[in-house]
Coordinates of C-alpha atoms in Angstrom, one line a residue:
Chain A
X27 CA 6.6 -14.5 -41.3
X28 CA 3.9 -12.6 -43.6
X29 CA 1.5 -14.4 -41.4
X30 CA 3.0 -12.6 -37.9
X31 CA 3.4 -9.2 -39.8
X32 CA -0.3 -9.6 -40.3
X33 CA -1.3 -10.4 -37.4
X34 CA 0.5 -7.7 -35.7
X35 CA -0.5 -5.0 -37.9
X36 CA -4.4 -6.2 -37.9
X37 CA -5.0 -6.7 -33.8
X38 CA -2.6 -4.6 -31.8
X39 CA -1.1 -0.9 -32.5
X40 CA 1.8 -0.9 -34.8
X41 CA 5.0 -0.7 -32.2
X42 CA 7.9 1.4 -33.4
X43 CA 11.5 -0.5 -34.3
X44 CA 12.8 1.1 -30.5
X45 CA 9.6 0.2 -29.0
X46 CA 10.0 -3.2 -30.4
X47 CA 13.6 -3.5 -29.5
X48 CA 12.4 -2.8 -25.8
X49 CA 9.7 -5.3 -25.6
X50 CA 12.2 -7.9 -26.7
X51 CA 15.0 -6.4 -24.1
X52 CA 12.1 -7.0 -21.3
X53 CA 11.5 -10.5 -22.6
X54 CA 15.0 -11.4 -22.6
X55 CA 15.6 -10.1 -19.0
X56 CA 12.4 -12.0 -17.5
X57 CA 13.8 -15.1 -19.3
X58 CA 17.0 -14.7 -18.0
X59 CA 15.7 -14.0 -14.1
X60 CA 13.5 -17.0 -14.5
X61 CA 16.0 -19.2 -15.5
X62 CA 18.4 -18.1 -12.9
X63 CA 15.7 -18.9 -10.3
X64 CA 15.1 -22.1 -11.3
X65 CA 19.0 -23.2 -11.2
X66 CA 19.4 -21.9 -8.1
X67 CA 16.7 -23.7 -6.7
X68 CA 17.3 -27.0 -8.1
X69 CA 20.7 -26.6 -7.1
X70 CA 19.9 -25.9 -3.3
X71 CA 17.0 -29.3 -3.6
X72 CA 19.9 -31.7 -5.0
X73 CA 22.6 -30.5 -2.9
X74 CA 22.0 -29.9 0.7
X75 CA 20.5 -33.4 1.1
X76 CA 23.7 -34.8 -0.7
X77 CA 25.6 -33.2 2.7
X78 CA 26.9 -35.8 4.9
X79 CA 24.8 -35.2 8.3
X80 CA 21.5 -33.9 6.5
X81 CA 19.8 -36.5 8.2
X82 CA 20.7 -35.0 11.3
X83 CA 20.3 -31.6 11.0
X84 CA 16.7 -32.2 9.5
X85 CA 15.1 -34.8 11.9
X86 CA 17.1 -32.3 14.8
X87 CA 15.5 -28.5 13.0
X88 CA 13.1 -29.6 10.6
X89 CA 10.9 -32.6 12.6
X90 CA 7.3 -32.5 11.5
X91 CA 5.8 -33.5 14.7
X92 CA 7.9 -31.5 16.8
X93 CA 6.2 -28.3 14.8
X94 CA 3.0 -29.8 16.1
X95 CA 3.4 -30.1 19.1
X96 CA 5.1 -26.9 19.6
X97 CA 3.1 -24.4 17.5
X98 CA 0.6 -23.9 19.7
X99 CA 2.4 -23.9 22.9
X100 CA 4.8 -20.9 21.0
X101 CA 1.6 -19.2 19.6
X102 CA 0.4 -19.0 23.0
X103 CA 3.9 -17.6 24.5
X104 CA 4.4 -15.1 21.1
X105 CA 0.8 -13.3 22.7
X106 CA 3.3 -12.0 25.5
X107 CA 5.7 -10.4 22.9
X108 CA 2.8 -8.8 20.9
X109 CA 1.6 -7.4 23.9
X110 CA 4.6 -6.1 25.0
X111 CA 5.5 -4.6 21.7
X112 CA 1.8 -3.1 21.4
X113 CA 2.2 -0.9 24.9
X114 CA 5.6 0.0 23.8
X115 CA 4.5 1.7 20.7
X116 CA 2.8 4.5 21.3
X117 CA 5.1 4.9 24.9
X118 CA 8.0 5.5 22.6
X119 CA 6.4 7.4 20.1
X120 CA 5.3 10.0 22.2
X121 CA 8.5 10.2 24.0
X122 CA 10.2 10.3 21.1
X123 CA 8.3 13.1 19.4
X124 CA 9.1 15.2 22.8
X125 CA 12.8 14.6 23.0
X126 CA 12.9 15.6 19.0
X127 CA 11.0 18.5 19.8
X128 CA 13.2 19.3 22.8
X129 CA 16.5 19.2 20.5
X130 CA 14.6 21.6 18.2
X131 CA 13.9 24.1 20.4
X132 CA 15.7 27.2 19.4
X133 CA 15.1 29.5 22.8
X134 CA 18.1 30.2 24.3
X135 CA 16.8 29.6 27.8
X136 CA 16.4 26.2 26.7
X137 CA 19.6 25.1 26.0
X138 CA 19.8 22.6 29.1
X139 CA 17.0 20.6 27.6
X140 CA 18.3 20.7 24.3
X141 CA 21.9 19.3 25.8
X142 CA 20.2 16.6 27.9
X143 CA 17.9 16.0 24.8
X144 CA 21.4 15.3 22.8
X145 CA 22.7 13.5 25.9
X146 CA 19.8 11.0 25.8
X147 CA 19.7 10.3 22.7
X148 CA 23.6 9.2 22.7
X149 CA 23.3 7.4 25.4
X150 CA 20.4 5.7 24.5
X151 CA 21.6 4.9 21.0
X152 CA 25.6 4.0 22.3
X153 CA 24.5 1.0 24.3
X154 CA 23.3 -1.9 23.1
X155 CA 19.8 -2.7 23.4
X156 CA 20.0 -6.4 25.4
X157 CA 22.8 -4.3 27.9
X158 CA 19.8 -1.7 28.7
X159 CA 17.3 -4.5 28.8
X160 CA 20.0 -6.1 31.8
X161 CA 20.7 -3.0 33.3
X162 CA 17.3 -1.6 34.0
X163 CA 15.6 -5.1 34.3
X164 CA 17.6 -6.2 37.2
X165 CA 18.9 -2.8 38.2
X166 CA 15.4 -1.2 38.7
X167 CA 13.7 -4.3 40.7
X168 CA 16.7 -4.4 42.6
X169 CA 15.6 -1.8 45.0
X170 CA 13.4 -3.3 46.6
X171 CA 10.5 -2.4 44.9
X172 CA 7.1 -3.9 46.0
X173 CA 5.1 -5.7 43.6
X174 CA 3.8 -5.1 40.8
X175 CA 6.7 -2.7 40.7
X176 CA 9.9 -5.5 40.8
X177 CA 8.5 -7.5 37.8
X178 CA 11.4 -7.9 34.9
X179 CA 8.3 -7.4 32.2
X180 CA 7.6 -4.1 33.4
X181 CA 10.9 -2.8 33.4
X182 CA 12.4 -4.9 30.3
X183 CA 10.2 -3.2 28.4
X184 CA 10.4 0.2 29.9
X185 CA 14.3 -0.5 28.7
X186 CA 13.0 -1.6 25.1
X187 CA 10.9 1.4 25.6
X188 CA 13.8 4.3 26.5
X189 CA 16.3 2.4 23.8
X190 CA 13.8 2.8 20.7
X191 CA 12.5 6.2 22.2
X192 CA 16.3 7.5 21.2
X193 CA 16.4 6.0 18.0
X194 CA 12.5 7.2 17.1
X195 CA 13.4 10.5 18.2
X196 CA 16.3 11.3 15.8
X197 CA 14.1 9.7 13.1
X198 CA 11.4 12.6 14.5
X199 CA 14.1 15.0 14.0
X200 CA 15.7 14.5 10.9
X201 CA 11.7 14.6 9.7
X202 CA 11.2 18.1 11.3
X203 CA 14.9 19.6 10.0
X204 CA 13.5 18.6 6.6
X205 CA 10.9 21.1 6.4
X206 CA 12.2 23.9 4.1
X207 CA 13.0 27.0 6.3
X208 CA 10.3 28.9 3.8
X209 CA 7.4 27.0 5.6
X210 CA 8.2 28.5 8.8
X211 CA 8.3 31.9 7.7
X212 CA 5.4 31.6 5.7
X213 CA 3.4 30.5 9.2
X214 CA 5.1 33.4 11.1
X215 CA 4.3 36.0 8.6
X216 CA 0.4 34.8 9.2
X217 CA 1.0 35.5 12.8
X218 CA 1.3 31.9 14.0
X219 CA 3.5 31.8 17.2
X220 CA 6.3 29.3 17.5
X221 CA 4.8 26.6 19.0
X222 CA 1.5 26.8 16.8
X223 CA 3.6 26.7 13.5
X224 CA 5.5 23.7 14.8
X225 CA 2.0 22.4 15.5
X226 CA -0.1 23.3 12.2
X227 CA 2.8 23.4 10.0
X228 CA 6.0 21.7 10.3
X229 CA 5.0 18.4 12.4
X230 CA 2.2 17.1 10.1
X231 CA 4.5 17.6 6.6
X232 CA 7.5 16.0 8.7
X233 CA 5.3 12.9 10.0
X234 CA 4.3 12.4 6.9
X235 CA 7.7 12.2 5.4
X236 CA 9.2 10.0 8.3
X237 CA 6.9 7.1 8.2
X238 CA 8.7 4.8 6.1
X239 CA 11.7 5.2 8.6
X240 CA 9.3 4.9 11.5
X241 CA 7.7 1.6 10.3
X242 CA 11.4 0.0 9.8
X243 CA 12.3 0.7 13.2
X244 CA 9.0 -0.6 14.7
X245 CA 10.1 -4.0 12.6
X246 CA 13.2 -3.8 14.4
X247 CA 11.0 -3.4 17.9
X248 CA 8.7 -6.3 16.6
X249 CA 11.9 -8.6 17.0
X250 CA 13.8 -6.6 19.7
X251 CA 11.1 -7.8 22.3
X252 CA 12.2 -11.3 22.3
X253 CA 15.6 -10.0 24.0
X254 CA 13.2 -9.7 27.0
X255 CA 13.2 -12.9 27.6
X256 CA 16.6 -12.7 28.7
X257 CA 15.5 -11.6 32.2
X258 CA 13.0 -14.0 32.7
X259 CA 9.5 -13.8 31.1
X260 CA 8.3 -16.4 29.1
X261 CA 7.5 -15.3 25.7
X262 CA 7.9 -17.0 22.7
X263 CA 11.9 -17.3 22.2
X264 CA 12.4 -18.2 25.8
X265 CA 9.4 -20.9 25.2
X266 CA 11.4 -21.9 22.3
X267 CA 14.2 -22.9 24.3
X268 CA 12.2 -24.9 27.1
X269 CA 11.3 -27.1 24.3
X270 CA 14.2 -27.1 22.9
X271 CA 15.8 -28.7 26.2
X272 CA 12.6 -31.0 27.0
X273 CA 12.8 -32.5 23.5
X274 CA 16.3 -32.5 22.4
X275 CA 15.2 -31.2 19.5
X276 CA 15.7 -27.4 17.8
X277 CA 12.7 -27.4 15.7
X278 CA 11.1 -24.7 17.8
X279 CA 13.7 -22.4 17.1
X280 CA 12.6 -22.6 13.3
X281 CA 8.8 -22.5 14.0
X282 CA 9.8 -19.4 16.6
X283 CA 11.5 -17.8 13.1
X284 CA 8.3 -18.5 11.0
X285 CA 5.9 -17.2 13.6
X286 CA 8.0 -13.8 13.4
X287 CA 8.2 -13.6 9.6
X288 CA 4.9 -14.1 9.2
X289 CA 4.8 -10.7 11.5
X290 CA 7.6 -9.2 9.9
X291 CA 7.4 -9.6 6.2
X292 CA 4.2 -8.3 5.8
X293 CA 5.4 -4.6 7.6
X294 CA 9.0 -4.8 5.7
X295 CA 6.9 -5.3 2.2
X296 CA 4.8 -2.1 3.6
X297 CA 7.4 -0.5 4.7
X298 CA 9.1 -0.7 1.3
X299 CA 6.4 0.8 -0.4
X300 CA 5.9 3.6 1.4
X301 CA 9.2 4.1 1.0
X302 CA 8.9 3.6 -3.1
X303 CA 5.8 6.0 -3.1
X304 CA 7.6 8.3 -1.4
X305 CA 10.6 8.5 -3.5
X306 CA 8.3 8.4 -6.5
X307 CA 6.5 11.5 -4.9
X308 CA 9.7 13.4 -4.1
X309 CA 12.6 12.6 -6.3
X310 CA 11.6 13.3 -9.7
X311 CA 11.5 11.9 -13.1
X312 CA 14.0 8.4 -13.2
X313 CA 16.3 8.3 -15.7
X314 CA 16.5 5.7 -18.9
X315 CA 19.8 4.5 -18.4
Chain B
X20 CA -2.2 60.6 -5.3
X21 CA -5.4 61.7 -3.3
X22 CA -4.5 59.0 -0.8
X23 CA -1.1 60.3 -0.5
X24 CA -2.2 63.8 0.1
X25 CA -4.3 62.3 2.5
X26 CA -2.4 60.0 4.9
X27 CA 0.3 62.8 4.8
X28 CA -1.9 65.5 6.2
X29 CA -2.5 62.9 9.2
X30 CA 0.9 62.8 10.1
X31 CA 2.7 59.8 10.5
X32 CA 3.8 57.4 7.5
X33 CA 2.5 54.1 7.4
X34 CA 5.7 52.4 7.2
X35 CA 9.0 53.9 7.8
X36 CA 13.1 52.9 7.7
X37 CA 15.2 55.2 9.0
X38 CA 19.1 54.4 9.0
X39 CA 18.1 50.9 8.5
X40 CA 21.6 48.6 8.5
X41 CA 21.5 45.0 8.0
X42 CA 24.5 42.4 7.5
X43 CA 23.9 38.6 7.1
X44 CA 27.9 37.8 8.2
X45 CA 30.3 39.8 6.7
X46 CA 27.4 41.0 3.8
X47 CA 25.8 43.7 4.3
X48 CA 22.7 44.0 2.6
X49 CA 20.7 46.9 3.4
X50 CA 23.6 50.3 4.3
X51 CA 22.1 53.3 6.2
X52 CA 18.7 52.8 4.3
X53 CA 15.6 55.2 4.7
X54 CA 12.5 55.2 3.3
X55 CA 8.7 56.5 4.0
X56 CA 5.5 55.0 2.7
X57 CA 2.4 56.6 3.1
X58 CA -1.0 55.0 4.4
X59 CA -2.4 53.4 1.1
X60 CA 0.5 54.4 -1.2
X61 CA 1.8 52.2 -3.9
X62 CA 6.0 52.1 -3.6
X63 CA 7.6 49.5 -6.0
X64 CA 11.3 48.2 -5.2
X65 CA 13.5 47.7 -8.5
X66 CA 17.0 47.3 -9.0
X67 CA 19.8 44.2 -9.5
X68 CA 19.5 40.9 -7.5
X69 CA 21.2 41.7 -3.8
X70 CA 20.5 45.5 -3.8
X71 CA 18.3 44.3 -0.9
X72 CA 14.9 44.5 -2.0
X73 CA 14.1 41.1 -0.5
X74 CA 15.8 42.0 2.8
X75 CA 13.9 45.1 3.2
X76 CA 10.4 43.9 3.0
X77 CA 11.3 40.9 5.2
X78 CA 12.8 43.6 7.9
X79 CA 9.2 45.3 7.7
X80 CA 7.0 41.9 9.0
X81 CA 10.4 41.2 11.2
X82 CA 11.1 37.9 9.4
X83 CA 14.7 39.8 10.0
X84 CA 16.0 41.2 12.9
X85 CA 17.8 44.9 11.8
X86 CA 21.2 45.6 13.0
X87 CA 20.7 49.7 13.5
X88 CA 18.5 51.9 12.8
X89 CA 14.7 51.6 13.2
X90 CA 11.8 50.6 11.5
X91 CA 8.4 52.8 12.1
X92 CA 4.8 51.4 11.9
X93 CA 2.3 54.0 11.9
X94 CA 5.0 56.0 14.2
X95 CA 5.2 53.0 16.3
X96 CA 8.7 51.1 16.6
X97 CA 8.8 48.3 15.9
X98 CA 12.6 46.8 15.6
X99 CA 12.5 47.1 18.9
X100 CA 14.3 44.4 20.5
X101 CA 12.3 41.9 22.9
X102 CA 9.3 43.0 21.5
X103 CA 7.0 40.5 20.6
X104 CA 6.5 40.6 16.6
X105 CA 3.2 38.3 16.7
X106 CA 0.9 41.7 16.6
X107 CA 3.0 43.6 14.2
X108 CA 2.8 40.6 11.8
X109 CA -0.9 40.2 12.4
X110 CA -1.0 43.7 10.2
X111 CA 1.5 43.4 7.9
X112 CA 1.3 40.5 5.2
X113 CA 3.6 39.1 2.7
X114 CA 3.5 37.2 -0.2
X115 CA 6.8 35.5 -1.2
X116 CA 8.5 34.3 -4.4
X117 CA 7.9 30.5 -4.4
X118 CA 4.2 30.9 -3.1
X119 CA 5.3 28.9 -0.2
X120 CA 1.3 27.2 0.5
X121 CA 1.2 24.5 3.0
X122 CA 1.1 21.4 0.7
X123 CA -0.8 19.2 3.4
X124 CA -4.0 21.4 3.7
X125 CA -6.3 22.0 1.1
X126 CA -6.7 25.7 -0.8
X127 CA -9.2 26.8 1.9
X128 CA -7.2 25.6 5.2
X129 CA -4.5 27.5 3.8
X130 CA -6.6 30.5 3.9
X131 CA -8.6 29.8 7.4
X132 CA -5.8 28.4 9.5
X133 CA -3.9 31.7 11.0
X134 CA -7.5 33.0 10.9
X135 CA -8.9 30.7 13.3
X136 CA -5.7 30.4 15.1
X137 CA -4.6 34.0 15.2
X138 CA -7.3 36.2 15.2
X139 CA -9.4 33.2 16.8
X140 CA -12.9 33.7 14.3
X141 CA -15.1 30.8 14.4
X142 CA -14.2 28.0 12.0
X143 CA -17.9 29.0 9.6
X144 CA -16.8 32.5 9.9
X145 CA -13.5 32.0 8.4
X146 CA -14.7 29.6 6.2
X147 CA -17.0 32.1 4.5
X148 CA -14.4 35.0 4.5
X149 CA -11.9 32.7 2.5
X150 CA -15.0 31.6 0.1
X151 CA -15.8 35.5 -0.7
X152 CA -12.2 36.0 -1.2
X153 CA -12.0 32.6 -3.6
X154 CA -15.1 33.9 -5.1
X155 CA -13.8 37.6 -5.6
X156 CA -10.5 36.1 -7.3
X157 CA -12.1 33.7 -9.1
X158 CA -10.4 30.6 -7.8
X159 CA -14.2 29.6 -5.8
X160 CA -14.1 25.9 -7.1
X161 CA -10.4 25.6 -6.1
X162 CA -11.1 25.7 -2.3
X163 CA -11.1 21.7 -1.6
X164 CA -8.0 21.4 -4.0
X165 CA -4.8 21.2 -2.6
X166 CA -1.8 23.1 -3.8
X167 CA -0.2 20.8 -5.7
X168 CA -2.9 20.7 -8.2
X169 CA -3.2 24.2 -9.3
X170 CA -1.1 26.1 -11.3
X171 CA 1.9 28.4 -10.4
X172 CA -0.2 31.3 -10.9
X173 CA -3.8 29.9 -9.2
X174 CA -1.1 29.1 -6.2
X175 CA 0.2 32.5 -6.3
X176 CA -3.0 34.1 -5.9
X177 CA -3.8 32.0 -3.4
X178 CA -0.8 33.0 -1.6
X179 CA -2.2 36.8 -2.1
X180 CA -5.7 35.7 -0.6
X181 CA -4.3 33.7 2.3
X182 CA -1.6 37.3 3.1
X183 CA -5.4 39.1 2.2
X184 CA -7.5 37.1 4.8
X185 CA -6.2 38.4 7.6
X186 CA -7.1 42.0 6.7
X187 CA -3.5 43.2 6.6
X188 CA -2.3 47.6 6.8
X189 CA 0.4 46.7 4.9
X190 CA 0.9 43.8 2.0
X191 CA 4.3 43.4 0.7
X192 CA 4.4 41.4 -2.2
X193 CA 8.1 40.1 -2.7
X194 CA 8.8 39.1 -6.3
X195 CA 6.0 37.5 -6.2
X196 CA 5.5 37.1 -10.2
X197 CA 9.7 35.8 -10.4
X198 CA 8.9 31.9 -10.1
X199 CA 5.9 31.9 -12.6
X200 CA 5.5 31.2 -16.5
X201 CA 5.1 34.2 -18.6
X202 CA 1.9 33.1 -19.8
X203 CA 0.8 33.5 -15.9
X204 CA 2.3 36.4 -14.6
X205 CA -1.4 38.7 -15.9
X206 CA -3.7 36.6 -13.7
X207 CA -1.0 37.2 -10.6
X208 CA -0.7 41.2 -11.3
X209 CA -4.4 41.9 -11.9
X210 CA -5.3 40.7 -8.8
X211 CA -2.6 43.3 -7.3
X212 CA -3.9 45.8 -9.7
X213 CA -7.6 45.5 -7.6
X214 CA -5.7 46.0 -4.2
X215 CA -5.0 49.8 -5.5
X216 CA -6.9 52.2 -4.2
X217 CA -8.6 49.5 -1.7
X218 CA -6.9 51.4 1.2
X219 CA -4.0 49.3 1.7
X220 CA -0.6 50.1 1.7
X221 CA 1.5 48.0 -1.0
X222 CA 5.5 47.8 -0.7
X223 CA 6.4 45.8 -4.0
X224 CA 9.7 43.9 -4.9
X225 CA 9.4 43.7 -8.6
X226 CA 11.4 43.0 -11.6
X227 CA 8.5 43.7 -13.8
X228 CA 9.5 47.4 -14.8
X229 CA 6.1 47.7 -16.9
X230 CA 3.8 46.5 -13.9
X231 CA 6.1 48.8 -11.1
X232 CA 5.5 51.9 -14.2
X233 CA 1.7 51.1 -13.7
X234 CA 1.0 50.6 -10.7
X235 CA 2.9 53.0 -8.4
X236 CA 2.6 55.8 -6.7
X237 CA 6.7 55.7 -6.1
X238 CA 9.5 53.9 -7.3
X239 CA 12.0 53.4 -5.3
X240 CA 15.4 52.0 -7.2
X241 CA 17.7 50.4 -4.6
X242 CA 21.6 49.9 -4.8
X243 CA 23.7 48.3 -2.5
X244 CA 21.6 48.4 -0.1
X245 CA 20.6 51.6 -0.1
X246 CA 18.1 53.8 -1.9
X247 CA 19.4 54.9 -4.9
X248 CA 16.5 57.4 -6.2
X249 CA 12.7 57.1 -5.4
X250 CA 10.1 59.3 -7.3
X251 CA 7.1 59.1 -9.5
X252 CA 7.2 55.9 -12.1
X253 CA 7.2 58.7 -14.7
X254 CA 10.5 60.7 -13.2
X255 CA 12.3 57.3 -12.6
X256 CA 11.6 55.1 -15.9
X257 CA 11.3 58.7 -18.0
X258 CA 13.9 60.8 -16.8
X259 CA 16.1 59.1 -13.5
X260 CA 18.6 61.1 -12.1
X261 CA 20.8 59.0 -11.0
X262 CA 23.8 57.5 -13.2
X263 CA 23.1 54.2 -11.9
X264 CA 19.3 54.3 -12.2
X265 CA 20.3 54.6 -16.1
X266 CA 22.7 51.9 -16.0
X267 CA 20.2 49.5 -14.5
X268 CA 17.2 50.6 -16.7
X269 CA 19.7 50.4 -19.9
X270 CA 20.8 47.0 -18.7
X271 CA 16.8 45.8 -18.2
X272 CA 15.5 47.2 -21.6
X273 CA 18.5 45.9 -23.4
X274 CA 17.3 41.8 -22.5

């Protein structure tokens, strides 16, 4: 005891009896989480191989060799859906930004574009994607286009494409109504016009602001392009299923999951913060308690 | 008062209400309201929050659109409706309350942006103007900071140089020392103090009775919308005629 209060008064800055209280209140709660974890864990290792058809369900989703064999052949087939989500992008972003910019036009001679700007954007946003991705996929090719104009990819992921350019552009909007009113009239005073202000002013503070947003909807896209496969090119969830059938075996499925997570997580975790900085930026001091 | 004598022996004032009427809704904020300002005069604004001292200066660059009457610059009407108010705006400034700098550009981008984009000078050109004005307000090493890191008063006066930049007739400076510290209020008046006499013409929303006695040429007190009394600062804070010029004085020297 003497020996500790030594110790502690000799090497490190005296802590107050609240600042002391605090450190032993964080200690506590990082014991507590740790211990938590580890029961959990421990309890998901000893039970789920004590359930009666584990066996099964882990030589039928978990099968060693079946990962090997299918990794590459799923690698090779999840190429299709990165290209596919790579020319979507920037298609739906710029679309996007013009419908948003559309729906905040504020001439009155204008008002048709801002009502079919509203119009899309329902539409868009009131169907569900894979329906779209039917719809336009077989719809479009269905009139007897000529080639390369019938092929599903093209117009799967122009459907991917008019879908997330709906949800994008709201995201756009609600990025450009958040610029305070005072900006705009600070740019007009200068003598900006309309159009310059929305250019110089409002757009680059409302990007800014929206990117967090933006990033969790292109994670959405990143897992939305699989639904392509639905009307027939062979990427890596419809690979997943031809092995699936040739080998009996759903172990595919589950190296089909990985290969996406280890896509995903890394933009969610960015995502998130972005998000945290931007909070921290704009909202102010947290509370204690 | 030589400048006054002067710019009313050419004739027309620089700025000038006449029956000016405007209602946000129901509210009617500025009632039958006329007033002249001459070429290079001082005229300071006073009276209670909503007698419409805000209103009025914004009706001047057409940030509002009056309901009746008109609005005169250099004899020239400008409430006209359909006209276009890029030009008018081009030649009279503001500055506002809450500074309102574009946080995402630096100090100097704020100052060269409408310059390059509105009166279309070369990026170096408008680049040096904004460092003479930096220089000349004393804020030169501030130009690569952005607004966020400077002070409620250095942001204010970069709000004045930015509204200054473009070489404005007119300036109106709405409350512009209301958001600040007390401590930086000076910094923010002296620099209006060196526009005096510079040629332009200043329209002032104040609440700073002390600065408005300085400064002006006229004080004008506004009520309800409408002007109450205008006159030399010495008539008005000395000896105002009107009952509710006294009131409103009595009110301010009693905080």
């Amino acid at each position: 005891m003497a020996l500790g209060l030594h110790r502690r008064s000799g090497h490190q800055p005296r802590l107050t009896t609240r600042q002391e209280h605090e450190r032993q209140q964080r200690r506590r709660s990082s014991f507590i989480a740790a211990a938590s974890t580890f029961v959990v864990l421990v309890a998901v290792a000893v039970f789920i191989p004590r359930m009666p058809r584990w066996d099964r369900v882990k030589k039928s989703f978990f099968d060693v060799n079946q990962m090997r064999d299918s990794f590459p052949r799923l690698i090779d087939a999840f190429w299709l859906d990165v290209k596919i989500f790579v020319w979507t992008t920037p298609a739906i972003f710029i679309a996007a930004l013009l419908i948003a910019l559309a729906r905040n036009s504020r001439s009155p001679a204008l008002f048709p574009v801002r009502m079919l700007a509203a119009a899309y954007t329902d539409v868009m946003r009131g169907v569900p994607v894979i329906l779209w991705i039917y719809l336009v996929g077989f719809g479009v090719p269905g009139l007897g286009l000529e080639r390369p104009f019938n092929s599903p990819l093209l117009w799967g992921s122009v459907a991917l494409g008019m879908t997330y350019s709906g949800y994008v552009a709201e995201v756009f909007r609600a990025g450009i109504d958040s610029v305070h009113e005072s900006q705009r009239a600070a740019a007009r005073s200068l003598g900006l016009s309309s159009a310059q202000t929305m250019r110089h002013v409002v757009l680059p503070q409302a990007i800014r602001r929206v990117v967090p947003p933006l990033l969790n909807d292109m994670v959405s896209l990143q897992k939305d392009v699989a639904l392509v496969s639905l009307i027939g090119p062979i990427e890596i969830l419809r690979q997943a299923g031809i092995d699936k059938a040739k080998f009996a075996n759903f172990t595919p499925f589950v190296v089909a999951a990985l290969i996406f997570l280890s896509v995903t997580i890394p933009l969610t975790r960015l995502t998130d913060y972005l998000w945290h900085r931007e909070r921290r930026r704009t909202s102010g001091t947290r509370v204690a308690a | 008062m030589t400048t006054l004598a002067a710019s009313r022996a050419t004739g027309a004032p620089k700025v000038s209400l006449r029956s000016v009427t405007k209602s946000f809704g129901t509210n009617t904020v500025l009632r039958d309201l006329s007033l002249d300002v001459a070429t290079g005069e001082v005229v300071s604004l006073i009276g209670a929050s909503g007698s419409g001292k805000t209103t009025l200066l914004r009706c001047v660059n057409l940030l509002e659109q009056i309901d009746d009457g008109v609005v005169l610059l250099d004899g020239d009407e400008i409430s006209a409706i359909g006209l276009d108010p890029n030009p008018v705006r081009r030649r009279v400034g503001i500055v506002f309350q809450s500074f309102n700098l574009f946080p995402h550009m630096s100090v100097a981008r704020n100052i060269t942006l409408a310059l390059t984009k509105v009166l279309g000078l070369e990026n170096d050109a408008a680049t040096q103007r904004a460092t003479e004005l930096l220089t000349r307000f004393g804020l030169a090493d501030k130009a690569g900071a952005f607004p966020d890191q400077l002070s409620g008063g250095q942001q204010q006066r970069v709000a004045i140089i930015r509204a200054l930049a473009m070489q404005p007739e007119v300036l109106l400076l709405d409350e512009i020392t209301s958001a600040l510290d007390p401590e930086l209020v000076g910094e923010v008046l002296d620099v209006v103090r060196e526009l005096k006499g510079s040629g332009i013409t200043l329209l002032i929303a104040t609440h700073e009775m002390a600065f408005a006695r300085e400064i002006s040429d006229r004080v004008c007190f506004l009520h309800a919308g409408s002007v109450a009394e205008i006159g030399s600062p010495s008539q008005v804070f000395g000896a105002p005629r009107d009952e509710r010029t006294q009131q409103f004085l009595r009110r301010v020297r009693s905080n």
